[in-house]
Coordinates of C-alpha atoms and ligand atoms in Angstrom, one line a residue:
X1 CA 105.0 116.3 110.7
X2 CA 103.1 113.9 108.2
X3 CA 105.6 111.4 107.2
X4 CA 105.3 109.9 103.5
X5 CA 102.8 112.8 102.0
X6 CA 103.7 112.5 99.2
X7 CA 102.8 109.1 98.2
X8 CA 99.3 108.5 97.9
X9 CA 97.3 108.2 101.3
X10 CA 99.8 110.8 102.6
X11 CA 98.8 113.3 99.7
X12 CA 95.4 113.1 100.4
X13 CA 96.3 112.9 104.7
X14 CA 98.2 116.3 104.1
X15 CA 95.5 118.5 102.0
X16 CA 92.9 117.8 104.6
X17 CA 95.2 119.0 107.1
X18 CA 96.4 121.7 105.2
X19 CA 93.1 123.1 104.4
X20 CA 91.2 122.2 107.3
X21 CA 93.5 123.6 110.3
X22 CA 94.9 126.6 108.8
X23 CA 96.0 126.7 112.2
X24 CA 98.7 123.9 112.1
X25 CA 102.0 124.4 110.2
X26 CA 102.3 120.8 108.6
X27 CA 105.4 119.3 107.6
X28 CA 105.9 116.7 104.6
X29 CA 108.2 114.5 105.0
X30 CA 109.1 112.3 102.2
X31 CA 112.0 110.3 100.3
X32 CA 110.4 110.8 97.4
X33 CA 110.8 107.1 96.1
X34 CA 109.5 106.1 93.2
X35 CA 105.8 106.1 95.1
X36 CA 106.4 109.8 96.4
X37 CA 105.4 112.7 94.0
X38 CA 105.1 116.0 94.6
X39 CA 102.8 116.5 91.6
X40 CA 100.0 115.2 94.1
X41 CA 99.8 118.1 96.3
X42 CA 100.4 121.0 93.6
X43 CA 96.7 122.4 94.7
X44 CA 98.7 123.1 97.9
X45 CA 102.1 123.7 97.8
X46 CA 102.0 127.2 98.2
X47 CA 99.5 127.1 101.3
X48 CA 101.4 129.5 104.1
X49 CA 100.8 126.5 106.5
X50 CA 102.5 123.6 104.2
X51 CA 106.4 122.7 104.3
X52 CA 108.1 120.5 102.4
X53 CA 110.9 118.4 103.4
X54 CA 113.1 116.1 102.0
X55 CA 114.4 113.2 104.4
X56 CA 114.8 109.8 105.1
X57 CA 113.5 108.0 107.8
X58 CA 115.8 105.8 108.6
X59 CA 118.1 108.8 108.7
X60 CA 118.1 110.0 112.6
X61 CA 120.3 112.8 112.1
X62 CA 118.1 114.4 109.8
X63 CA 115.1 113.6 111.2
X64 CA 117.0 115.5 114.9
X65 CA 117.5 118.4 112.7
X66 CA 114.1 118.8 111.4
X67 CA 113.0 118.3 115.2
X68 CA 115.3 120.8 116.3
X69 CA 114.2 123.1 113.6
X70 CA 110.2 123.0 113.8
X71 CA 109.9 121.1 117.3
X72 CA 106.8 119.1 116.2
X73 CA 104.2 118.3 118.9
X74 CA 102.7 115.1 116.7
X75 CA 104.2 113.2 114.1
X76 CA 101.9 111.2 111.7
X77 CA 103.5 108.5 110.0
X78 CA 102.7 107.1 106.9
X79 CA 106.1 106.9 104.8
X80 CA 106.7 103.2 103.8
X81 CA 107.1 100.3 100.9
X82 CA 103.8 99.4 100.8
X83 CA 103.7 97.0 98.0
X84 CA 103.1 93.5 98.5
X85 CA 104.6 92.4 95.2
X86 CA 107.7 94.6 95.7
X87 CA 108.3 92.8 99.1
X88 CA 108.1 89.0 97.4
X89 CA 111.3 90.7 95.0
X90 CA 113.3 92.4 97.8
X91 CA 111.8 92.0 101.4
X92 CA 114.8 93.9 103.0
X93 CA 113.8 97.0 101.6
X94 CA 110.4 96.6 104.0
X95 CA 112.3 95.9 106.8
X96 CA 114.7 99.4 106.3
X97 CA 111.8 101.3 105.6
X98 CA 108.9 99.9 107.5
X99 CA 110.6 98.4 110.7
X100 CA 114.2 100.4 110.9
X101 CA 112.6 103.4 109.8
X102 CA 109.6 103.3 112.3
X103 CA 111.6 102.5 115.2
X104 CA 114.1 105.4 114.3
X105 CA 111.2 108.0 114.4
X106 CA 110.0 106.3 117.5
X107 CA 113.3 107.1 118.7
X108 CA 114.0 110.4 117.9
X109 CA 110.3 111.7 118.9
X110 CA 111.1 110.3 122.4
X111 CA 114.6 111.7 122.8
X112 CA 112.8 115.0 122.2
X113 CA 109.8 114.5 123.9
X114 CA 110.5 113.0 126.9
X115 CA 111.3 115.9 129.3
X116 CA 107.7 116.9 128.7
X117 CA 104.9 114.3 126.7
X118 CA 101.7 116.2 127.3
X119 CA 99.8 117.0 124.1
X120 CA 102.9 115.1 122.4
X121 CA 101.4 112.3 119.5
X122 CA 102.9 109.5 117.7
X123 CA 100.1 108.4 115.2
X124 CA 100.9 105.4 113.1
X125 CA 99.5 104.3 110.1
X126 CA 99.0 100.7 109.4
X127 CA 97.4 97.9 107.6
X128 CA 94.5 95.4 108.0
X129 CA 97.5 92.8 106.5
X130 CA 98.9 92.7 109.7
X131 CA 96.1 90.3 110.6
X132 CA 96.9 87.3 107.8
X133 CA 94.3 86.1 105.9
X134 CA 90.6 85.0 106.2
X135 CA 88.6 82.4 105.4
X136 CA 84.9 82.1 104.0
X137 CA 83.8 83.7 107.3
X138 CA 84.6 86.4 110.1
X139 CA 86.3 90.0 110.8
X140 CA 89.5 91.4 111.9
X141 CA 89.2 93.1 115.4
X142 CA 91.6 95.4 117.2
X143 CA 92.2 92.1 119.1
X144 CA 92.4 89.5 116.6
X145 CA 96.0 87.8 117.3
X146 CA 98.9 89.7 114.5
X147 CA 99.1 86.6 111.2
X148 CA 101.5 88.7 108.4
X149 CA 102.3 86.1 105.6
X150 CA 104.2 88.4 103.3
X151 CA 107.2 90.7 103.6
X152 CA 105.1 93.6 103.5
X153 CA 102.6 92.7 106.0
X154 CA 105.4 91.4 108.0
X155 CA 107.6 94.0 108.3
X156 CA 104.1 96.9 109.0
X157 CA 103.1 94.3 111.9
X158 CA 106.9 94.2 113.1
X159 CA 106.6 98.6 113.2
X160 CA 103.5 98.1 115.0
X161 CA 104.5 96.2 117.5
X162 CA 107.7 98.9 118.0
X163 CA 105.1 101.6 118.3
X164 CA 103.2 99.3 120.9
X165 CA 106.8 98.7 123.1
X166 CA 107.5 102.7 123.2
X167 CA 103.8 103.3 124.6
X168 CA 104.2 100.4 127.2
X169 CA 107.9 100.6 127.9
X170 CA 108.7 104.4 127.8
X171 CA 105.2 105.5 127.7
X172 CA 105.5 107.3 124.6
X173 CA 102.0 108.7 123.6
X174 CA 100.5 106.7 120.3
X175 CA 98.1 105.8 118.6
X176 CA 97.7 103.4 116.0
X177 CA 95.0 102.3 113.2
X178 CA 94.7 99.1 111.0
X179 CA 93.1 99.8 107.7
X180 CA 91.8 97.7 105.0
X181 CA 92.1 98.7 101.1
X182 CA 92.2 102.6 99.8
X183 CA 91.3 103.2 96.1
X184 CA 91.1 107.0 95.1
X185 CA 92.9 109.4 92.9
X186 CA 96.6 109.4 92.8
X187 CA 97.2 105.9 93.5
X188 CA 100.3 104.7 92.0
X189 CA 99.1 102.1 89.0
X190 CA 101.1 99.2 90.7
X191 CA 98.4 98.3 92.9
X192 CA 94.9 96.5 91.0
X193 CA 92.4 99.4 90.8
X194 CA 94.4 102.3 89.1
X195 CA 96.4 99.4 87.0
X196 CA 93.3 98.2 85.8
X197 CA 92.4 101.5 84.8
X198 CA 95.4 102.8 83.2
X199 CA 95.2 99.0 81.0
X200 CA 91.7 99.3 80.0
X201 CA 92.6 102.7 79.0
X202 CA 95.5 101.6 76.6
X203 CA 93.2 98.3 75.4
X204 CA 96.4 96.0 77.2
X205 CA 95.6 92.6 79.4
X206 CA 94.2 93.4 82.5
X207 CA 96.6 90.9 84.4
X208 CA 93.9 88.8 87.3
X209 CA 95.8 86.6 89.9
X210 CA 94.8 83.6 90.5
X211 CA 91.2 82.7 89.5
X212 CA 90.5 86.0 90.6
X213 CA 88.6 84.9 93.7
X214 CA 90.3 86.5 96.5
X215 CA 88.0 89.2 98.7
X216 CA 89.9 93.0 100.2
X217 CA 87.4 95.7 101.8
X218 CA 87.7 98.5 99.7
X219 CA 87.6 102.2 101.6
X220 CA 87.7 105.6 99.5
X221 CA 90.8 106.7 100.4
X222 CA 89.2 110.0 101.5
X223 CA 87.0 108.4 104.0
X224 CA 90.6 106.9 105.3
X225 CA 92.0 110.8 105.5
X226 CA 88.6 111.9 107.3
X227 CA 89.2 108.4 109.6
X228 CA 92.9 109.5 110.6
X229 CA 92.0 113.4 111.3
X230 CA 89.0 112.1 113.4
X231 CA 91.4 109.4 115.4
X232 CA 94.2 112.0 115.1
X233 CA 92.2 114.1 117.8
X234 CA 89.7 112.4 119.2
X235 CA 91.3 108.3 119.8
X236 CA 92.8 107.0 123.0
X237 CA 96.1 106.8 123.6
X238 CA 97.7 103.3 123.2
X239 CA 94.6 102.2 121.5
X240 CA 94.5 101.1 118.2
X241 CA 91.4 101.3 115.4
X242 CA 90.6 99.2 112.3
X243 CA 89.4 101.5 109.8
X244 CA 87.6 100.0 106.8
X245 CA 84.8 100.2 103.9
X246 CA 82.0 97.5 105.0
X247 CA 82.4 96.6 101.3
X248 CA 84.1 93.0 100.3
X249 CA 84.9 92.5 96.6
X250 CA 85.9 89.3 95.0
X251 CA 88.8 90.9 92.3
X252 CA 86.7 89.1 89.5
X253 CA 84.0 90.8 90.1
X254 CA 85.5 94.1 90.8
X255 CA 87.0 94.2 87.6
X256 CA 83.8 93.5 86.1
X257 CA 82.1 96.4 87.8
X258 CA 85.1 98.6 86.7
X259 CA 85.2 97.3 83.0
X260 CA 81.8 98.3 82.3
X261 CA 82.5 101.9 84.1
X262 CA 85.2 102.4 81.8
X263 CA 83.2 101.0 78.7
X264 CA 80.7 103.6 79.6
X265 CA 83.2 106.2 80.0
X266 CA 84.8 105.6 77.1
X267 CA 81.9 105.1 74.8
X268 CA 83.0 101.2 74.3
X269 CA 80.6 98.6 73.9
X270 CA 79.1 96.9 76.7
X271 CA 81.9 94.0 77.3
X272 CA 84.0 95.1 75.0
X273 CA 87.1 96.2 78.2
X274 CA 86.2 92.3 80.0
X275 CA 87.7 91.2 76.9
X276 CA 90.9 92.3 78.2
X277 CA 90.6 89.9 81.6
X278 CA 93.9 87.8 81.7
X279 CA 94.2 85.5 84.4
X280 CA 97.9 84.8 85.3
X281 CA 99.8 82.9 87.8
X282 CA 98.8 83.2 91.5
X283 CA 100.8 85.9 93.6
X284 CA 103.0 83.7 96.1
X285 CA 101.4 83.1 99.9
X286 CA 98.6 85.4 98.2
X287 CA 95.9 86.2 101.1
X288 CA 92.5 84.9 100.6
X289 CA 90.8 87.1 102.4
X290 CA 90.9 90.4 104.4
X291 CA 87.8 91.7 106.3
X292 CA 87.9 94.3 108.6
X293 CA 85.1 95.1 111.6
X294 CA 85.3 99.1 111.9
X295 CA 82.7 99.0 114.4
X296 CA 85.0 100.1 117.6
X297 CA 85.9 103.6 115.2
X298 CA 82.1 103.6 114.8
X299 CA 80.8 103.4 118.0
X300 CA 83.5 105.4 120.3
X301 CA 84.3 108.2 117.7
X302 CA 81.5 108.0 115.3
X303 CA 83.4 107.5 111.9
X304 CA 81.9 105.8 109.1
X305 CA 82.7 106.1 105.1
X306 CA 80.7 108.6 103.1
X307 CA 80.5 106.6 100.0
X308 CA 79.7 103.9 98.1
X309 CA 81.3 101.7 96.5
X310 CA 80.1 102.3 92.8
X311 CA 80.3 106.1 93.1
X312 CA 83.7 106.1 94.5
X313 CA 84.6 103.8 91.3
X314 CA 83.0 106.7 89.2
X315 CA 85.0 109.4 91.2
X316 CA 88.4 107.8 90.5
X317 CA 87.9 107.1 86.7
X318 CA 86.9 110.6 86.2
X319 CA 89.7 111.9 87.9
X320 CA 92.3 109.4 86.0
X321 CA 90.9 110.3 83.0
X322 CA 91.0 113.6 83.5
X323 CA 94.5 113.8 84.5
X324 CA 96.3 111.9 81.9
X325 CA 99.3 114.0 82.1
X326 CA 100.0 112.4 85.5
X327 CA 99.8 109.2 84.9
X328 CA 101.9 109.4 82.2
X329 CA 104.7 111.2 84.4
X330 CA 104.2 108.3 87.0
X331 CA 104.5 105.6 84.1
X332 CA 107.2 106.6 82.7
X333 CA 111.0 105.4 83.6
X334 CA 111.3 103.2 86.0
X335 CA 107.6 101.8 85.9
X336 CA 108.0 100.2 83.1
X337 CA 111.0 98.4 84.0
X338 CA 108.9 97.3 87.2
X339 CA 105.9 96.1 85.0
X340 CA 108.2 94.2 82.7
X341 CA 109.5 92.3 86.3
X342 CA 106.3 91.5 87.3
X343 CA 104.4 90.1 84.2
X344 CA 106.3 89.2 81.2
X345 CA 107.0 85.8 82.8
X346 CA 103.3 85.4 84.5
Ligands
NAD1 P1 102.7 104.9 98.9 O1 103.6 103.8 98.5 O2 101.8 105.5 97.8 O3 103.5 106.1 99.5 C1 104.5 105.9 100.4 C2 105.3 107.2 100.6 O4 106.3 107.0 101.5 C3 105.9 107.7 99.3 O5 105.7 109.1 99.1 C4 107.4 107.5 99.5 O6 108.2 108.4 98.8 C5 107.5 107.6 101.0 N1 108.7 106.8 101.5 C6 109.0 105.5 101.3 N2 110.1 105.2 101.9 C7 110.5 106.3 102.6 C8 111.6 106.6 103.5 N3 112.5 105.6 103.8 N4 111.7 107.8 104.1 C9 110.7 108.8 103.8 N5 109.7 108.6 103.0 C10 109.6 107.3 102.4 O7 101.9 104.3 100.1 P2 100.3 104.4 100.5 O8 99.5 103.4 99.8 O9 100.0 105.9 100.4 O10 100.4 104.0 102.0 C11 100.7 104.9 103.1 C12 100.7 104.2 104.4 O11 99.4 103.6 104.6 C13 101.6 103.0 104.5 O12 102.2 103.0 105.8 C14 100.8 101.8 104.2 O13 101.3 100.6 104.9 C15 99.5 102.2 104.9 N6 98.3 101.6 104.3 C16 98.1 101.6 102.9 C17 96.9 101.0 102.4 C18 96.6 101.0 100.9 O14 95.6 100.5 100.5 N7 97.4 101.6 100.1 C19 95.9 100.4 103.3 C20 96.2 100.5 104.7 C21 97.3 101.0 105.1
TYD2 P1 96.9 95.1 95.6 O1 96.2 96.3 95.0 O2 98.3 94.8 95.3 O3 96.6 95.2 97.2 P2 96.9 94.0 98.4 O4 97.6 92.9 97.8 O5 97.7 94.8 99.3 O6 95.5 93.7 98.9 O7 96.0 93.8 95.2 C1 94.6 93.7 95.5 C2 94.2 92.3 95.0 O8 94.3 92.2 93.6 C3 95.0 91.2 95.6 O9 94.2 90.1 95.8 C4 96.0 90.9 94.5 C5 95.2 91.2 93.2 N1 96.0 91.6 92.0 C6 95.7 91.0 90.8 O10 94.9 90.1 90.6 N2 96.5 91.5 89.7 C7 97.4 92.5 89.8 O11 98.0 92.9 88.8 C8 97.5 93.2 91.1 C9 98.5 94.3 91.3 C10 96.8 92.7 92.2

């Protein structure tokens, strides 16, 4: 069972399983929120080793069913609100999803795993967040101390340390991995690369928090698929493993880079998108810095990204400029309700 596949890490976590183990019958289970869209795995959906299933994680008894019915031997969980902004408007909806509905899975896995845990996994899939935020200098570890400052990052280090007490208490068998920021294709335009994009595209203010000065580690969100089906069968049990890019941005400059992709793309002028740059008020507790030292992933299972930086940018404007039609399904409705939230007062 991959848990949130169809949002966008999960999408990309499911076709790599679908097409690579023909072998596995993988199950996709998703609320279909407002994140989760089924559009991102039509190249798949009628693969004879994909299911569909629509659930709730929170929602024990259905989860029991669905055990019942296809008695999973590994569960990979990715299904939460993952959206920092969302969480400073309505933090309880993190801790439903994120905390209550990782400690209900955690729950119903062991109830049915218990008699018998050999070649039983509970993979969980987390954030570099979990750690706080940096200064000028130094990496997240696997044993840097937990720091969350925002409902989000609060509520994914609260799940973590859930899947922690059912390895150490009941010795449920998990593993878990930390990982910095994804860009890619289907990312939902909420977060800054594929907002930027979808702005530039319609010539609106390409909103900058901030003086635009805080650093993320960016990671091809393919490289974090490839990362998860390489810790997925080959990590240690109760061990965790930061996964991330080796790549620190400072947002200015990474919408720089991206405006004069698109103004190549899109046969602008050279400067002509950077005319868009807005700077607007500062997200509240907003992190400074997140920094992530992969090297444990590295050196015991021999993951590393496949690509840079600038070539990964490329990938991902040719693919949402190719694919206008979904963006257009994911921006309509609610998203502009959302958007209106966020910036009109900013
Ligand atoms: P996303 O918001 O794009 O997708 C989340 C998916 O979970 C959606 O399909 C949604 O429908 C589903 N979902 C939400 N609540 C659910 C519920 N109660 N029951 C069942 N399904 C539910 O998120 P994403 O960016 O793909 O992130 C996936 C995971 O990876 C999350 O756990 C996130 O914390 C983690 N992560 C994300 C990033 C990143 O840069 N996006 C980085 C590191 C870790
Ligand atoms: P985001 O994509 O929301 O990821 P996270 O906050 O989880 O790292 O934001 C990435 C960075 O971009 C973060 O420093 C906040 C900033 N940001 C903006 O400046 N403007 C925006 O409109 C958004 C969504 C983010």
């Amino acid at each position: 069972m991959i848990t949130g596949g169809a949002g966008f890490i999960g999408s990309h976590v499911v076709r790599l399983f679908v097409n690579k183990y023909p072998e596995y019958l993988v199950v996709n289970l998703d609320a279909l929120t407002y994140a989760g869209n089924l559009e991102n795995l039509r190249d798949i959906e009628s693969a004879p080793n994909y299911v569909f299933e629509k659930a709730d994680i929170t929602d024990q008894k259905t989860i029991s069913q669905l055990f019942e019915k296809y008695e999973f031997d590994a569960v990979i969980h990715l299904a939460a609100e993952s959206h920092v902004d969302r969480s400073i408007i309505d933090p309880l909806a993190f801790v439903k999803t994120n905390v209550l509905g990782t400690a209900s899975l955690l729950n119903v896995s062991l109830g049915f795993w218990k008699k018998n845990m050999n070649d039983k996994l509970f993979y969980h899939v987390s954030t570099d967040e979990v750690y706080g935020s940096l200064g000028e200098k130094g990496f997240f570890t696997e044993t840097t101390a937990y720091d969350p400052r925002s409902p989000y990052s609060a509520s994914k280090a609260s799940s973590d340390h859930f899947v922690m007490a059912y390895y150490h208490t009941y010795g449920l068998p998990v593993v878990l991995s930390n990982c910095s920021n994804n860009y890619g294709s289907h990312h939902f335009p909420e977060k800054l690369i594929p907002l930027l994009i979808n702005n530039i595209k319609k010539n609106k203010p390409l909103p900058i928090y901030g003086k635009g000065e805080n650093i993320r580690d960016w990671l091809w969100v393919n490289d974090h698929a490839r990362a998860i089906d390489t810790i997925f069968h080959t990590g240690k049990k109760g061990e965790k493993y930061n996964i991330g890019g080796f790549n620190e941005w400072k947002n200015i400059d990474l919408v720089h880079l991206l405006c004069r992709i698109m103004d190549k793309k899109l046969g602008r002028k050279e400067g002509d998108s950077a005319k868009l740059i807005t700077f607007v008020k500062d997200r509240a507790g907003h992190d400074m810095r997140y920094a992530i030292d992969a090297s444990k992933l590295n050196k015991e299972l021999g993951w590393k990204p496949s690509l840079q930086f600038e070539e990964g940018l490329e990938k991902t404007v040719d693919w949402y400029l190719a694919n206008e039609e979904w963006i257009d399904h994911v921006t309509s409705g609610n998203y502009q309700h959302y958007y209106d939230q966020q910036y009109e007062k900013r």
